[in-house]
mmCIF file with all atom_site columns, C-alpha atoms in Angstrom:
data_model
loop_
_atom_site.group_PDB
_atom_site.id
_atom_site.type_symbol
_atom_site.label_atom_id
_atom_site.label_alt_id
_atom_site.label_comp_id
_atom_site.label_asym_id
_atom_site.label_entity_id
_atom_site.label_seq_id
_atom_site.pdbx_PDB_ins_code
_atom_site.Cartn_x
_atom_site.Cartn_y
_atom_site.Cartn_z
_atom_site.occupancy
_atom_site.B_iso_or_equiv
_atom_site.pdbx_formal_charge
_atom_site.auth_seq_id
_atom_site.auth_comp_id
_atom_site.auth_asym_id
_atom_site.auth_atom_id
_atom_site.pdbx_PDB_model_num
ATOM 1  C CA . MET A 1 1  ? 88.246  111.439 91.231  1.00 81.00 ? 1420 MET A CA 1
ATOM 2  C CA . SER A 1 2  ? 88.043  107.688 91.608  1.00 95.00 ? 1421 SER A CA 1
ATOM 3  C CA . LYS A 1 3  ? 87.627  105.988 94.968  1.00 95.00 ? 1422 LYS A CA 1
ATOM 4  C CA . VAL A 1 4  ? 91.225  104.725 94.844  1.00 95.00 ? 1423 VAL A CA 1
ATOM 5  C CA . VAL A 1 5  ? 92.618  108.197 94.074  1.00 95.00 ? 1424 VAL A CA 1
ATOM 6  C CA . ASN A 1 6  ? 90.592  109.651 96.960  1.00 95.00 ? 1425 ASN A CA 1
ATOM 7  C CA . GLU A 1 7  ? 91.969  106.969 99.304  1.00 96.00 ? 1426 GLU A CA 1
ATOM 8  C CA . VAL A 1 8  ? 95.553  107.639 98.182  1.00 94.00 ? 1427 VAL A CA 1
ATOM 9  C CA . VAL A 1 9  ? 95.146  111.405 98.583  1.00 95.00 ? 1428 VAL A CA 1
ATOM 10 C CA . ALA A 1 10 ? 93.628  110.941 102.059 1.00 96.00 ? 1429 ALA A CA 1
ATOM 11 C CA . ALA A 1 11 ? 96.461  108.599 103.087 1.00 95.00 ? 1430 ALA A CA 1
ATOM 12 C CA . ASN A 1 12 ? 99.012  111.120 101.822 1.00 94.00 ? 1431 ASN A CA 1
ATOM 13 C CA . GLN A 1 13 ? 97.395  113.896 103.843 1.00 96.00 ? 1432 GLN A CA 1
ATOM 14 C CA . VAL A 1 14 ? 97.687  111.757 106.993 1.00 95.00 ? 1433 VAL A CA 1
ATOM 15 C CA . TYR A 1 15 ? 101.324 110.988 106.141 1.00 91.00 ? 1434 TYR A CA 1
ATOM 16 C CA . VAL A 1 16 ? 102.095 114.693 105.717 1.00 91.00 ? 1435 VAL A CA 1
ATOM 17 C CA . ARG A 1 17 ? 100.441 115.554 109.052 1.00 94.00 ? 1436 ARG A CA 1
ATOM 18 C CA . GLU A 1 18 ? 102.391 112.827 110.852 1.00 91.00 ? 1437 GLU A CA 1
ATOM 19 C CA . PHE A 1 19 ? 105.710 113.407 109.070 1.00 89.00 ? 1438 PHE A CA 1
ATOM 20 C CA . GLY A 1 20 ? 107.077 115.250 112.091 1.00 89.00 ? 1439 GLY A CA 1
ATOM 21 C CA . LYS A 1 21 ? 110.849 115.488 112.319 1.00 88.00 ? 1440 LYS A CA 1
ATOM 22 C CA . LYS A 1 22 ? 111.554 113.024 109.521 1.00 84.00 ? 1441 LYS A CA 1
ATOM 23 C CA . GLY A 1 23 ? 112.486 116.020 107.365 1.00 83.00 ? 1442 GLY A CA 1
ATOM 24 C CA . GLU A 1 24 ? 115.492 116.453 109.650 1.00 85.00 ? 1443 GLU A CA 1
ATOM 25 C CA . LEU A 1 25 ? 116.924 113.012 108.817 1.00 82.00 ? 1444 LEU A CA 1
ATOM 26 C CA . ALA A 1 26 ? 120.509 113.158 107.602 1.00 78.00 ? 1445 ALA A CA 1
ATOM 27 C CA . LEU A 1 27 ? 121.402 112.864 103.935 1.00 79.00 ? 1446 LEU A CA 1
ATOM 28 C CA . PRO A 1 28 ? 122.810 110.626 102.510 1.00 80.00 ? 1447 PRO A CA 1
ATOM 29 C CA . PRO A 1 29 ? 120.813 107.684 103.862 1.00 79.00 ? 1448 PRO A CA 1
ATOM 30 C CA . ALA A 1 30 ? 122.012 106.557 107.284 1.00 82.00 ? 1449 ALA A CA 1
ATOM 31 C CA . ARG A 1 31 ? 122.507 102.917 106.347 1.00 81.00 ? 1450 ARG A CA 1
ATOM 32 C CA . GLN A 1 32 ? 123.825 103.577 102.815 1.00 79.00 ? 1451 GLN A CA 1
ATOM 33 C CA . PHE A 1 33 ? 121.829 100.689 101.424 1.00 76.00 ? 1452 PHE A CA 1
ATOM 34 C CA . ALA A 1 34 ? 119.859 99.959  98.265  1.00 75.00 ? 1453 ALA A CA 1
ATOM 35 C CA . ILE A 1 35 ? 117.485 97.141  97.321  1.00 76.00 ? 1454 ILE A CA 1
ATOM 36 C CA . LEU A 1 36 ? 116.951 95.753  93.837  1.00 76.00 ? 1455 LEU A CA 1
ATOM 37 C CA . THR A 1 37 ? 113.793 93.667  93.604  1.00 76.00 ? 1456 THR A CA 1
ATOM 38 C CA . CYS A 1 38 ? 111.067 92.686  91.180  1.00 75.00 ? 1457 CYS A CA 1
ATOM 39 C CA . MET A 1 39 ? 107.846 94.671  90.749  1.00 76.00 ? 1458 MET A CA 1
ATOM 40 C CA . ASP A 1 40 ? 105.670 92.184  92.641  1.00 78.00 ? 1459 ASP A CA 1
ATOM 41 C CA . ALA A 1 41 ? 103.083 94.404  94.307  1.00 79.00 ? 1460 ALA A CA 1
ATOM 42 C CA . ARG A 1 42 ? 102.781 91.934  97.172  1.00 85.00 ? 1461 ARG A CA 1
ATOM 43 C CA . LEU A 1 43 ? 106.317 92.724  98.329  1.00 81.00 ? 1462 LEU A CA 1
ATOM 44 C CA . ASP A 1 44 ? 107.273 95.631  100.561 1.00 85.00 ? 1463 ASP A CA 1
ATOM 45 C CA . PRO A 1 45 ? 111.089 95.778  100.336 1.00 82.00 ? 1464 PRO A CA 1
ATOM 46 C CA . ALA A 1 46 ? 111.545 98.280  103.148 1.00 83.00 ? 1465 ALA A CA 1
ATOM 47 C CA . LYS A 1 47 ? 109.349 96.198  105.444 1.00 88.00 ? 1466 LYS A CA 1
ATOM 48 C CA . TYR A 1 48 ? 110.969 92.825  104.723 1.00 87.00 ? 1467 TYR A CA 1
ATOM 49 C CA . ALA A 1 49 ? 114.453 94.367  105.031 1.00 87.00 ? 1468 ALA A CA 1
ATOM 50 C CA . GLY A 1 50 ? 113.645 96.133  108.307 1.00 89.00 ? 1469 GLY A CA 1
ATOM 51 C CA . LEU A 1 51 ? 114.308 99.598  106.866 1.00 87.00 ? 1470 LEU A CA 1
ATOM 52 C CA . ALA A 1 52 ? 112.776 102.855 108.075 1.00 85.00 ? 1471 ALA A CA 1
ATOM 53 C CA . GLU A 1 53 ? 112.658 106.313 106.523 1.00 83.00 ? 1472 GLU A CA 1
ATOM 54 C CA . GLY A 1 54 ? 116.174 107.655 106.251 1.00 83.00 ? 1473 GLY A CA 1
ATOM 55 C CA . ASP A 1 55 ? 117.833 104.227 106.085 1.00 84.00 ? 1474 ASP A CA 1
ATOM 56 C CA . ALA A 1 56 ? 117.986 103.750 102.317 1.00 80.00 ? 1475 ALA A CA 1
ATOM 57 C CA . CYS A 1 57 ? 117.689 105.887 99.217  1.00 73.00 ? 1476 CYS A CA 1
ATOM 58 C CA . HIS A 1 58 ? 115.169 103.976 97.138  1.00 65.00 ? 1477 HIS A CA 1
ATOM 59 C CA . SER A 1 59 ? 113.787 100.555 96.569  1.00 57.00 ? 1478 SER A CA 1
ATOM 60 C CA . GLN A 1 60 ? 114.501 99.971  92.900  1.00 59.00 ? 1479 GLN A CA 1
ATOM 61 C CA . ARG A 1 61 ? 111.890 97.776  91.242  1.00 60.00 ? 1480 ARG A CA 1
ATOM 62 C CA . ARG A 1 62 ? 112.531 96.030  87.968  1.00 62.00 ? 1481 ARG A CA 1
ATOM 63 C CA . ARG A 1 63 ? 110.239 94.177  85.582  1.00 64.00 ? 1482 ARG A CA 1
ATOM 64 C CA . PRO A 1 64 ? 108.262 91.248  86.982  1.00 60.00 ? 1483 PRO A CA 1
ATOM 65 C CA . CYS A 1 65 ? 110.170 88.210  88.221  1.00 58.00 ? 1484 CYS A CA 1
ATOM 66 C CA . HIS A 1 66 ? 107.607 85.877  86.705  1.00 57.00 ? 1485 HIS A CA 1
ATOM 67 C CA . ARG A 1 67 ? 105.870 85.756  83.341  1.00 55.00 ? 1486 ARG A CA 1
#
């Protein structure tokens, strides 16, 4: 595997180990909120909107805002 794939797999393994009680979060999302944003990889919609796991369903990303 590539270095990037190895890093992603390792990060996922840490995430799984630290997931804890997040699997017990209520469904549907607690804040019943969705974000529609562009695909700019520099943006982290959950972070700039102050959302945590369980707050929103998905961050929907559309084609790039700029060309």
